[in-house]
């Protein structure tokens, strides 16, 4: 009767198994340091241009929207605060994660997927290399270190974009804007702003690896795996951010 | 069921080390164990399914050192699954598998690495690493399991030797994507034999190749068998592949395609066993003569009568 639940539950179970094995392998030798750096370059440095671009424009857009709303209360001076809170708590982490999911969850899934269908994963195991250690761990470690960095950069560039609008359109001085922004940040916001990307990084890399490694059905299967990886990583990012936000809001 | 793995306690470090030492003895002098002496590979009533799909169904067979076994069967009959189960890439649901004198069904991945490193495998899809050059691909089995100490100065020499064996020395620096399908298959063979394993598994070595290239590949497999006395398990849907293995012999000192015809009924012919699979079941097992004499409807499809 509940047959329709069988395959998603099995998939979830497989995902837990993969997560468990990946976490165990992070601490266990051999470590493939070269692969970690290579992935950091692909995921971190490779995503930088798009992160800067979208971060900047999200700052610009929020400032324009908020300045209109704030002007009704004659509080445009506080725009730095609003922009800062929105970016650091929510928009920075989520936007960055979504972009990295689009870029890298798909990249990971298609790369591992084609390795799976061309039996490179089997060959690896046959030749004494654990694919979890050689393929999954470097991607996990690289994403977990790079995504928080990318998020911080995105937040900062967003604030710069906000400042540009605040000074050009609202005529705010630098100290007015930045003081409001700085004072808005509580310890809690910083923790939340860094914890979220860390958790998202887990989701992105492991979901990408998960769908990649269970690819079947030739090249067509690779395309399918890629799509599934991006969609489910994106959905999970929204689910997780709602949960985390709920927790942090209650902490206040 | 567990006696066979008695000598393998949880701390596998020391045991696997000693395994590596006895490597060369493994074939000539297998330890008397539950697996029986003188077998490189043995399936004991093995069944395996993917969900509801039965891939192999109560399969049993064994291979002696230096012997050749050809598994014939239509697509989806479970040939690849047999091969992958043989090196523990897939776990059977029931039955036992012995590889080089060890029961492997209950070993974990790390313990399996040690045994697998003594088996050569050519995958159907090639399984060459795209991101490595041909030379790096062939060197991989020598360099990778960090526990096996291979002399670094010897690696280059062995890689060159293996590539010369398949007559592709000049492709050393190329990437697999730059090679033709037949050449990739040959590099795959070089990688499978570079460690001089006592057993090599070939998964559909001629699938998707033109007849001439296919014969080159089979000639190489025969050459490996003759020159290194390797036990070979060949999975294929082409009966001609089996014919090459049983009726031809590599002529040393000659070029790639030079095989010498040998009469199977003469005493000098290679020992070769045929096995036909249908939907996971073994429907035939025997010699070439028996295969050609078979009247079974399915088996006949794989063994055209001699004119
Ligand atoms: N990873 C897998 N998941 C599900 N079914 C599989 C998988 N691998 C093989 N099968 C099924 O098992 C059967 C045997 O497959 P296989 O051993 O690849 O056959 P062959 O190599 O003889 O073509 C087929 O029906 C195939 O669909
Ligand atoms: Mg197959």
Coordinates of C-alpha atoms and ligand atoms in Angstrom, one line a residue:
Chain A
X1 CA 0.0 0.0 0.0
X2 CA 2.8 2.4 0.9
X3 CA 4.9 1.2 -2.0
X4 CA 5.2 4.7 -3.5
X5 CA 7.2 5.6 -0.4
X6 CA 9.6 2.7 -0.8
X7 CA 12.0 4.3 -3.3
X8 CA 12.4 7.7 -1.7
X9 CA 13.0 6.1 1.7
X10 CA 15.5 3.7 0.2
X11 CA 17.2 6.7 -1.5
X12 CA 17.3 8.6 1.8
X13 CA 18.8 5.6 3.5
X14 CA 21.5 5.3 0.8
X15 CA 22.2 9.0 1.3
X16 CA 22.7 8.5 5.0
X17 CA 25.1 5.6 4.3
X18 CA 27.1 7.7 1.8
X19 CA 27.2 10.6 4.3
X20 CA 28.4 8.2 7.1
X21 CA 31.1 6.7 4.9
X22 CA 32.2 10.1 3.7
X23 CA 32.5 11.5 7.2
X24 CA 34.5 8.4 8.3
X25 CA 36.8 8.8 5.3
X26 CA 37.5 12.4 6.1
X27 CA 39.6 11.4 9.0
X28 CA 40.9 8.1 7.7
X29 CA 44.0 7.9 5.5
X30 CA 44.9 8.0 2.6
X31 CA 44.2 11.6 2.1
X32 CA 44.1 12.9 -1.4
X33 CA 45.4 16.4 -0.8
X34 CA 46.0 17.3 -4.4
X35 CA 42.4 16.4 -5.2
X36 CA 41.2 18.7 -2.4
X37 CA 43.1 21.6 -3.8
X38 CA 42.0 20.9 -7.3
X39 CA 38.4 20.9 -6.1
X40 CA 38.9 24.1 -4.1
X41 CA 40.1 25.7 -7.2
X42 CA 37.1 24.5 -9.3
X43 CA 34.5 25.2 -6.7
X44 CA 35.9 28.2 -4.9
X45 CA 37.9 30.2 -7.4
X46 CA 35.8 29.1 -10.3
X47 CA 32.6 30.4 -8.7
X48 CA 34.1 33.7 -7.6
X49 CA 33.0 35.9 -10.7
X50 CA 29.4 34.8 -10.6
X51 CA 29.3 35.2 -6.8
X52 CA 30.7 38.7 -6.9
X53 CA 28.3 39.7 -9.7
X54 CA 25.1 38.4 -8.1
X55 CA 26.2 39.5 -4.6
X56 CA 26.7 43.0 -5.8
X57 CA 23.4 43.3 -7.6
X58 CA 21.4 41.7 -4.7
X59 CA 22.9 44.4 -2.5
X60 CA 21.9 47.1 -5.0
X61 CA 18.4 45.8 -5.4
X62 CA 17.6 45.4 -1.7
X63 CA 18.8 48.9 -1.0
X64 CA 16.6 50.3 -3.8
X65 CA 13.6 48.4 -2.5
X66 CA 14.2 49.2 1.2
X67 CA 15.0 52.8 0.7
X68 CA 11.5 53.3 -0.8
X69 CA 9.9 51.5 2.1
X70 CA 12.0 53.2 4.7
X71 CA 11.4 56.7 3.3
X72 CA 7.7 56.4 4.3
X73 CA 8.9 56.4 7.9
X74 CA 11.7 58.9 7.3
X75 CA 14.2 56.3 8.3
X76 CA 16.3 56.0 5.1
X77 CA 19.4 56.5 7.4
X78 CA 18.8 53.0 8.7
X79 CA 19.1 51.4 5.2
X80 CA 22.5 50.0 6.0
X81 CA 21.1 48.0 8.9
X82 CA 18.3 46.4 6.8
X83 CA 20.6 45.5 4.0
X84 CA 23.2 44.1 6.3
X85 CA 20.8 41.9 8.2
X86 CA 19.1 40.6 5.1
X87 CA 22.3 39.8 3.4
X88 CA 24.3 38.3 6.2
X89 CA 21.4 36.3 7.7
X90 CA 19.6 35.0 4.7
X91 CA 20.2 36.3 1.2
X92 CA 24.0 35.9 1.1
X93 CA 24.1 32.3 2.3
X94 CA 21.1 31.2 0.3
X95 CA 21.9 33.0 -3.0
X96 CA 25.5 31.8 -2.9
X97 CA 24.5 28.3 -2.1
X98 CA 21.9 28.2 -4.9
X99 CA 24.5 29.5 -7.4
X100 CA 27.1 27.0 -6.2
X101 CA 24.4 24.2 -6.3
X102 CA 23.7 25.2 -9.9
X103 CA 27.3 25.3 -10.8
X104 CA 28.9 22.5 -8.8
X105 CA 26.2 20.1 -7.6
X106 CA 25.6 19.6 -11.3
X107 CA 29.3 19.5 -12.2
X108 CA 30.0 16.9 -9.5
X109 CA 27.0 14.8 -10.5
X110 CA 27.8 14.8 -14.2
X111 CA 31.5 14.1 -13.6
X112 CA 30.9 11.2 -11.2
X113 CA 28.0 10.1 -13.3
X114 CA 30.1 9.7 -16.4
X115 CA 32.8 8.0 -14.4
X116 CA 30.1 5.6 -13.2
X117 CA 28.7 4.7 -16.6
X118 CA 32.1 4.3 -18.2
X119 CA 33.0 1.9 -15.3
X120 CA 35.8 4.1 -14.1
X121 CA 34.3 3.9 -10.6
X122 CA 34.4 0.1 -10.8
X123 CA 37.9 0.2 -12.2
X124 CA 39.0 2.5 -9.3
X125 CA 37.6 0.0 -6.8
X126 CA 39.2 -2.9 -8.7
X127 CA 42.5 -1.1 -8.5
X128 CA 42.4 -0.6 -4.8
X129 CA 41.2 3.0 -4.5
X130 CA 38.1 3.8 -2.5
X131 CA 36.0 6.2 -4.6
X132 CA 34.5 7.7 -1.5
X133 CA 38.0 8.7 -0.4
X134 CA 39.3 9.7 -3.8
X135 CA 36.2 11.4 -5.2
X136 CA 33.7 12.3 -2.5
X137 CA 35.9 13.5 0.4
X138 CA 37.9 16.1 -1.7
X139 CA 34.6 17.5 -3.0
X140 CA 33.0 17.6 0.4
X141 CA 36.1 19.2 2.1
X142 CA 36.5 21.7 -0.7
X143 CA 32.9 22.8 -0.7
X144 CA 32.8 23.0 3.1
X145 CA 35.8 25.3 3.2
X146 CA 35.0 27.4 0.1
X147 CA 31.3 28.0 0.5
X148 CA 31.6 30.0 3.8
X149 CA 34.4 32.1 2.2
X150 CA 32.3 32.7 -0.9
X151 CA 29.4 33.7 1.3
X152 CA 31.5 36.2 3.2
X153 CA 32.7 37.7 -0.1
X154 CA 29.1 37.8 -1.4
X155 CA 27.9 39.5 1.8
X156 CA 30.6 42.1 1.6
X157 CA 30.2 42.8 -2.1
X158 CA 26.4 43.1 -1.5
X159 CA 27.0 45.7 1.2
X160 CA 29.2 47.6 -1.2
X161 CA 26.5 47.6 -3.8
X162 CA 24.1 48.8 -1.1
X163 CA 26.5 51.6 -0.2
X164 CA 26.7 52.7 -3.8
X165 CA 22.9 53.2 -4.0
X166 CA 22.8 54.7 -0.5
X167 CA 25.3 57.4 -1.4
X168 CA 24.2 58.0 -5.0
X169 CA 20.5 57.9 -4.5
X170 CA 19.9 58.6 -0.9
X171 CA 22.9 60.9 -0.3
X172 CA 24.0 59.0 2.8
X173 CA 27.5 59.5 4.0
X174 CA 29.9 56.5 4.3
X175 CA 30.0 56.6 8.0
X176 CA 26.2 56.8 8.3
X177 CA 25.8 53.7 6.1
X178 CA 28.6 51.6 7.5
X179 CA 27.9 52.4 11.1
X180 CA 24.2 51.3 10.7
X181 CA 25.4 48.2 9.0
X182 CA 28.0 47.4 11.6
X183 CA 25.8 48.0 14.6
X184 CA 23.1 45.8 13.1
X185 CA 25.2 42.7 13.4
X186 CA 24.9 40.6 16.5
X187 CA 27.1 37.7 17.3
X188 CA 24.1 35.5 16.5
X189 CA 24.0 36.8 13.0
X190 CA 27.6 36.0 12.3
X191 CA 27.2 32.5 13.6
X192 CA 24.1 32.0 11.5
X193 CA 25.7 33.5 8.5
X194 CA 28.6 31.1 8.6
X195 CA 26.8 28.0 9.9
X196 CA 24.3 28.1 7.1
X197 CA 26.8 28.0 4.2
X198 CA 28.7 25.2 6.0
X199 CA 25.5 23.1 6.2
X200 CA 24.6 24.0 2.6
X201 CA 28.1 22.9 1.5
X202 CA 27.4 19.5 2.9
X203 CA 24.1 19.2 1.0
X204 CA 25.5 20.5 -2.3
X205 CA 28.6 18.2 -2.4
X206 CA 27.0 15.1 -1.0
X207 CA 23.8 15.4 -3.1
X208 CA 26.0 15.9 -6.2
X209 CA 28.1 12.8 -5.3
X210 CA 25.1 10.8 -4.3
X211 CA 23.3 11.3 -7.6
X212 CA 26.5 10.9 -9.6
X213 CA 27.5 7.6 -8.0
X214 CA 24.1 6.0 -8.5
X215 CA 23.8 6.9 -12.2
X216 CA 22.7 4.1 -14.4
X217 CA 21.6 4.0 -18.0
X218 CA 24.5 5.5 -20.0
X219 CA 24.8 9.1 -21.1
X220 CA 21.1 9.7 -20.8
X221 CA 21.4 8.7 -17.1
X222 CA 24.1 11.3 -16.6
X223 CA 21.8 14.1 -17.7
X224 CA 19.1 12.8 -15.5
X225 CA 21.5 12.6 -12.5
X226 CA 22.7 16.1 -13.1
X227 CA 19.1 17.5 -13.1
X228 CA 18.1 15.6 -10.1
X229 CA 21.2 16.8 -8.2
X230 CA 20.5 20.4 -8.8
X231 CA 16.8 20.3 -8.1
X232 CA 17.2 18.3 -4.9
X233 CA 20.1 20.3 -3.6
X234 CA 18.2 23.6 -4.2
X235 CA 15.1 22.3 -2.5
X236 CA 17.1 21.1 0.5
X237 CA 18.8 24.4 0.8
X238 CA 15.4 26.1 1.2
X239 CA 14.2 23.5 3.7
X240 CA 17.4 23.7 5.8
X241 CA 17.5 27.5 5.8
X242 CA 13.9 27.6 7.1
X243 CA 14.7 25.2 9.8
X244 CA 17.9 27.0 10.8
X245 CA 16.2 30.4 10.7
X246 CA 13.5 29.1 12.9
X247 CA 16.0 27.9 15.4
X248 CA 18.0 31.1 15.4
X249 CA 14.9 33.4 15.6
X250 CA 13.8 31.5 18.7
X251 CA 17.3 31.9 20.2
X252 CA 16.7 35.7 20.6
Chain B
X1 CA 30.6 -20.7 6.5
X2 CA 33.0 -18.5 8.3
X3 CA 35.9 -21.0 8.8
X4 CA 37.3 -19.9 5.5
X5 CA 38.0 -16.4 6.7
X6 CA 39.4 -17.5 10.1
X7 CA 42.9 -16.4 9.3
X8 CA 41.5 -12.9 8.7
X9 CA 40.9 -11.1 12.1
X10 CA 39.6 -7.6 12.3
X11 CA 43.0 -6.0 12.4
X12 CA 43.8 -6.8 8.8
X13 CA 47.1 -5.0 8.7
X14 CA 49.4 -7.9 9.5
X15 CA 47.5 -10.5 7.6
X16 CA 47.3 -8.6 4.4
X17 CA 50.9 -7.8 4.6
X18 CA 51.8 -11.5 4.7
X19 CA 49.4 -12.0 1.9
X20 CA 51.4 -9.7 -0.3
X21 CA 54.5 -11.7 0.5
X22 CA 53.0 -15.0 -0.5
X23 CA 51.7 -13.5 -3.6
X24 CA 53.8 -15.5 -6.0
X25 CA 53.0 -18.7 -4.2
X26 CA 49.3 -18.1 -4.3
X27 CA 49.0 -19.9 -7.6
X28 CA 51.6 -22.5 -7.7
X29 CA 51.0 -23.5 -4.1
X30 CA 47.6 -22.5 -2.9
X31 CA 47.0 -23.1 0.8
X32 CA 44.9 -26.1 1.5
X33 CA 41.7 -24.4 2.5
X34 CA 38.0 -24.9 2.3
X35 CA 38.3 -23.6 -1.2
X36 CA 40.2 -26.6 -2.3
X37 CA 43.7 -26.5 -3.7
X38 CA 44.6 -25.4 -7.2
X39 CA 41.7 -23.0 -8.0
X40 CA 42.1 -19.3 -8.8
X41 CA 38.4 -18.6 -8.9
X42 CA 35.5 -20.6 -7.7
X43 CA 31.8 -19.9 -7.6
X44 CA 29.7 -22.0 -5.2
X45 CA 26.0 -21.8 -5.8
X46 CA 26.1 -18.0 -6.2
X47 CA 22.9 -16.0 -6.7
X48 CA 22.5 -12.3 -7.0
X49 CA 19.7 -9.9 -7.8
X50 CA 19.2 -6.2 -8.2
X51 CA 15.8 -5.6 -6.5
X52 CA 13.4 -7.9 -8.3
X53 CA 15.7 -8.5 -11.2
X54 CA 17.6 -11.8 -10.9
X55 CA 21.0 -11.2 -12.4
X56 CA 22.7 -14.6 -11.6
X57 CA 20.9 -17.6 -10.5
X58 CA 22.7 -20.5 -8.6
X59 CA 25.9 -20.3 -10.6
X60 CA 28.8 -22.7 -9.8
X61 CA 32.1 -23.2 -11.5
X62 CA 35.8 -23.2 -10.8
X63 CA 38.9 -22.3 -12.7
X64 CA 42.4 -23.9 -12.3
X65 CA 45.6 -21.8 -12.6
X66 CA 46.4 -21.1 -16.2
X67 CA 43.1 -22.3 -17.5
X68 CA 40.8 -20.4 -19.8
X69 CA 37.0 -20.1 -19.5
X70 CA 34.8 -18.4 -22.0
X71 CA 31.3 -17.3 -20.8
X72 CA 28.9 -16.8 -23.7
X73 CA 25.4 -15.3 -23.4
X74 CA 23.0 -12.7 -24.7
X75 CA 23.0 -9.1 -23.4
X76 CA 21.5 -9.1 -19.9
X77 CA 22.2 -12.8 -19.2
X78 CA 24.4 -11.8 -16.2
X79 CA 27.9 -12.1 -17.7
X80 CA 29.1 -8.8 -16.4
X81 CA 27.6 -9.5 -13.0
X82 CA 29.5 -12.7 -12.7
X83 CA 32.7 -10.9 -13.5
X84 CA 32.1 -8.1 -11.0
X85 CA 31.0 -10.5 -8.3
X86 CA 34.2 -12.4 -8.8
X87 CA 36.3 -9.5 -7.5
X88 CA 33.8 -8.5 -4.9
X89 CA 32.5 -5.3 -6.6
X90 CA 29.0 -6.6 -6.1
X91 CA 28.1 -8.9 -3.1
X92 CA 26.1 -12.0 -3.9
X93 CA 22.8 -12.6 -2.0
X94 CA 23.8 -16.2 -1.4
X95 CA 26.5 -18.7 -2.2
X96 CA 30.3 -18.3 -1.8
X97 CA 33.0 -17.0 -4.0
X98 CA 36.7 -18.0 -3.6
X99 CA 39.3 -15.8 -5.3
X100 CA 43.0 -16.9 -5.2
X101 CA 42.3 -19.2 -2.4
X102 CA 40.3 -16.8 -0.2
X103 CA 36.6 -16.7 0.5
X104 CA 35.7 -13.1 -0.5
X105 CA 32.0 -12.9 0.2
X106 CA 32.5 -11.9 3.8
X107 CA 35.4 -9.6 3.4
X108 CA 35.1 -5.8 3.6
X109 CA 36.3 -3.4 1.0
X110 CA 39.7 -2.8 2.5
X111 CA 40.5 -6.5 2.8
X112 CA 39.3 -6.9 -0.8
X113 CA 41.7 -4.3 -2.1
X114 CA 44.6 -6.6 -1.2
X115 CA 43.2 -9.6 -3.1
X116 CA 41.9 -7.5 -6.1
X117 CA 45.4 -6.1 -6.6
X118 CA 46.4 -9.6 -7.7
X119 CA 43.7 -9.8 -10.4
X120 CA 43.7 -8.0 -13.7
X121 CA 40.4 -6.7 -15.1
X122 CA 39.4 -5.3 -18.5
X123 CA 36.0 -3.6 -18.2
X124 CA 33.5 -3.6 -21.0
X125 CA 33.4 0.2 -21.1
X126 CA 37.1 0.3 -20.7
X127 CA 37.2 2.0 -17.3
X128 CA 40.3 4.0 -18.3
X129 CA 40.6 7.2 -16.2
X130 CA 39.9 10.2 -18.6
X131 CA 41.9 12.6 -16.5
X132 CA 45.1 10.5 -16.7
X133 CA 47.4 9.9 -19.6
X134 CA 47.7 6.4 -21.1
X135 CA 51.0 6.0 -19.2
X136 CA 49.5 7.1 -15.9
X137 CA 46.6 4.7 -16.5
X138 CA 48.9 1.8 -17.0
X139 CA 51.1 2.8 -14.0
X140 CA 48.0 3.1 -11.7
X141 CA 47.9 -0.5 -10.6
X142 CA 51.6 -0.4 -9.7
X143 CA 51.5 2.9 -7.8
X144 CA 48.2 2.9 -6.2
X145 CA 47.7 0.5 -3.4
X146 CA 50.1 2.2 -1.1
X147 CA 50.6 -1.0 0.8
X148 CA 52.3 -2.8 -2.1
X149 CA 55.8 -1.6 -2.3
X150 CA 56.8 -1.4 -5.9
X151 CA 60.2 -0.1 -6.8
X152 CA 59.6 3.3 -8.5
X153 CA 62.5 2.9 -11.0
X154 CA 60.8 -0.3 -12.1
X155 CA 57.5 1.3 -12.7
X156 CA 58.5 3.1 -15.9
X157 CA 60.1 0.0 -17.3
X158 CA 57.0 -2.1 -16.5
X159 CA 54.7 0.4 -18.0
X160 CA 56.7 0.6 -21.2
X161 CA 56.8 -3.2 -21.3
X162 CA 53.1 -3.5 -20.9
X163 CA 52.4 -0.9 -23.6
X164 CA 54.9 -2.6 -25.9
X165 CA 53.0 -5.8 -25.3
X166 CA 49.9 -4.2 -26.8
X167 CA 52.1 -2.4 -29.3
X168 CA 51.0 1.1 -28.2
X169 CA 54.3 2.4 -26.8
X170 CA 53.9 5.6 -28.7
X171 CA 50.7 6.6 -27.0
X172 CA 52.2 6.9 -23.6
X173 CA 51.6 10.7 -23.3
X174 CA 48.2 10.7 -24.9
X175 CA 44.8 10.9 -23.2
X176 CA 42.4 8.0 -23.6
X177 CA 39.9 10.3 -25.3
X178 CA 42.5 10.7 -28.1
X179 CA 42.5 7.0 -28.9
X180 CA 40.2 4.9 -31.0
X181 CA 38.0 2.3 -29.4
X182 CA 40.3 -0.6 -30.2
X183 CA 43.3 1.3 -28.9
X184 CA 41.5 2.1 -25.7
X185 CA 40.7 -1.6 -25.3
X186 CA 44.4 -2.4 -25.8
X187 CA 45.5 0.1 -23.2
X188 CA 42.9 -1.5 -20.9
X189 CA 44.6 -4.8 -21.5
X190 CA 48.0 -3.3 -20.8
X191 CA 46.7 -1.9 -17.5
X192 CA 45.1 -5.3 -16.6
X193 CA 48.3 -7.3 -17.1
X194 CA 51.0 -4.8 -16.0
X195 CA 51.2 -6.4 -12.6
X196 CA 51.5 -9.9 -14.1
X197 CA 48.5 -11.2 -12.3
X198 CA 47.8 -14.9 -12.1
X199 CA 44.2 -14.3 -13.2
X200 CA 42.8 -11.8 -15.7
X201 CA 39.1 -11.1 -16.3
X202 CA 38.0 -9.7 -19.6
X203 CA 34.5 -8.2 -19.9
X204 CA 33.2 -8.3 -23.6
X205 CA 36.7 -7.4 -24.9
X206 CA 35.4 -7.2 -28.5
X207 CA 32.0 -5.6 -28.0
X208 CA 31.5 -2.7 -30.4
X209 CA 34.6 -3.3 -32.4
X210 CA 35.0 -4.2 -36.1
X211 CA 36.0 -7.8 -36.9
X212 CA 39.6 -7.0 -37.6
X213 CA 40.2 -5.0 -34.5
X214 CA 38.2 -7.6 -32.5
X215 CA 40.7 -10.3 -33.7
X216 CA 43.6 -8.1 -32.7
X217 CA 42.2 -7.9 -29.2
X218 CA 41.6 -11.6 -29.0
X219 CA 45.2 -12.2 -30.3
X220 CA 46.5 -10.1 -27.5
X221 CA 44.5 -12.0 -24.9
X222 CA 45.8 -15.3 -26.4
X223 CA 49.3 -13.8 -26.3
X224 CA 49.0 -12.9 -22.6
X225 CA 47.7 -16.4 -21.9
X226 CA 50.6 -18.1 -23.7
X227 CA 53.4 -15.8 -22.5
X228 CA 52.5 -15.5 -18.9
X229 CA 50.4 -18.6 -18.4
X230 CA 47.6 -16.4 -17.0
X231 CA 44.3 -17.9 -16.1
X232 CA 41.7 -16.0 -18.3
X233 CA 38.0 -15.5 -17.8
X234 CA 36.5 -14.1 -21.0
X235 CA 33.0 -12.9 -21.1
X236 CA 31.6 -12.4 -24.6
X237 CA 28.6 -12.6 -26.8
X238 CA 30.7 -13.6 -29.8
X239 CA 31.5 -17.2 -30.4
X240 CA 34.4 -16.4 -32.6
X241 CA 36.2 -15.0 -29.6
X242 CA 36.0 -18.4 -28.0
X243 CA 37.1 -20.0 -31.2
X244 CA 40.3 -17.9 -31.3
X245 CA 41.0 -18.8 -27.7
X246 CA 40.7 -22.5 -28.4
X247 CA 42.0 -23.0 -31.9
X248 CA 44.8 -20.5 -32.1
X249 CA 48.0 -20.1 -30.3
X250 CA 50.3 -17.0 -30.2
X251 CA 53.4 -17.5 -32.3
X252 CA 56.3 -15.9 -30.4
X253 CA 58.5 -13.5 -32.1
X254 CA 55.9 -12.5 -34.7
X255 CA 53.6 -9.5 -35.1
X256 CA 50.4 -8.9 -33.3
X257 CA 48.1 -10.7 -35.6
X258 CA 50.2 -13.8 -36.1
X259 CA 48.3 -16.7 -34.5
X260 CA 49.0 -20.2 -35.3
X261 CA 46.2 -22.7 -35.8
X262 CA 46.2 -25.6 -33.5
X263 CA 43.9 -28.7 -33.7
X264 CA 41.8 -28.8 -30.5
X265 CA 41.8 -32.7 -30.4
X266 CA 45.6 -32.7 -30.5
X267 CA 47.1 -32.9 -27.0
X268 CA 48.9 -29.6 -27.4
X269 CA 45.8 -27.5 -27.7
X270 CA 44.9 -25.0 -24.9
X271 CA 42.6 -26.2 -22.2
X272 CA 39.5 -24.2 -22.5
X273 CA 36.0 -24.5 -21.0
X274 CA 32.9 -22.9 -22.4
X275 CA 30.0 -21.8 -20.4
X276 CA 26.7 -20.5 -21.7
X277 CA 24.4 -18.3 -19.6
X278 CA 20.8 -17.5 -20.1
X279 CA 18.9 -15.1 -17.8
X280 CA 21.4 -15.7 -15.0
X281 CA 21.5 -19.4 -15.2
X282 CA 24.3 -21.6 -16.5
X283 CA 22.7 -23.6 -19.3
X284 CA 25.8 -25.2 -20.7
X285 CA 29.3 -26.0 -19.5
X286 CA 31.8 -28.1 -21.4
X287 CA 34.5 -28.3 -24.1
X288 CA 34.3 -26.8 -27.6
X289 CA 33.4 -30.2 -29.1
X290 CA 30.5 -30.6 -26.7
X291 CA 29.4 -27.0 -27.3
X292 CA 29.4 -27.6 -31.1
X293 CA 27.5 -30.9 -30.6
X294 CA 24.8 -29.3 -28.4
X295 CA 21.3 -29.3 -29.7
X296 CA 19.8 -26.9 -27.2
X297 CA 18.0 -24.1 -29.0
X298 CA 19.6 -21.3 -27.0
X299 CA 23.1 -22.8 -26.9
X300 CA 23.1 -23.4 -30.7
X301 CA 22.8 -19.7 -31.3
X302 CA 26.3 -19.2 -29.8
X303 CA 27.9 -22.2 -31.5
X304 CA 27.3 -22.3 -35.2
X305 CA 27.9 -25.8 -36.6
X306 CA 31.1 -26.2 -38.6
X307 CA 30.4 -26.3 -42.3
Ligands
LIG1 N1 23.4 -1.9 -11.4 C1 22.3 -2.6 -11.8 N2 21.1 -2.3 -11.3 C2 20.0 -3.0 -11.7 N3 20.0 -4.0 -12.5 C3 21.2 -4.4 -13.0 C4 22.4 -3.7 -12.7 N4 23.4 -4.3 -13.4 C5 22.9 -5.3 -14.1 N5 21.5 -5.3 -13.9 C6 20.6 -6.3 -14.5 O1 21.1 -7.6 -14.3 C7 21.0 -8.4 -15.4 C8 22.3 -8.9 -15.9 O2 23.1 -7.8 -16.3 P1 24.6 -8.0 -16.8 O3 25.4 -8.9 -15.9 O4 25.1 -6.6 -17.1 O5 24.4 -8.7 -18.2 P2 25.4 -8.9 -19.5 O6 26.7 -8.4 -19.0 O7 25.4 -10.4 -19.7 O8 24.8 -8.1 -20.6 C9 20.3 -7.5 -16.5 O9 19.0 -7.9 -16.5 C10 20.5 -6.1 -16.0 O10 19.4 -5.3 -16.4
LIG2 MG1 27.9 -6.9 -19.9

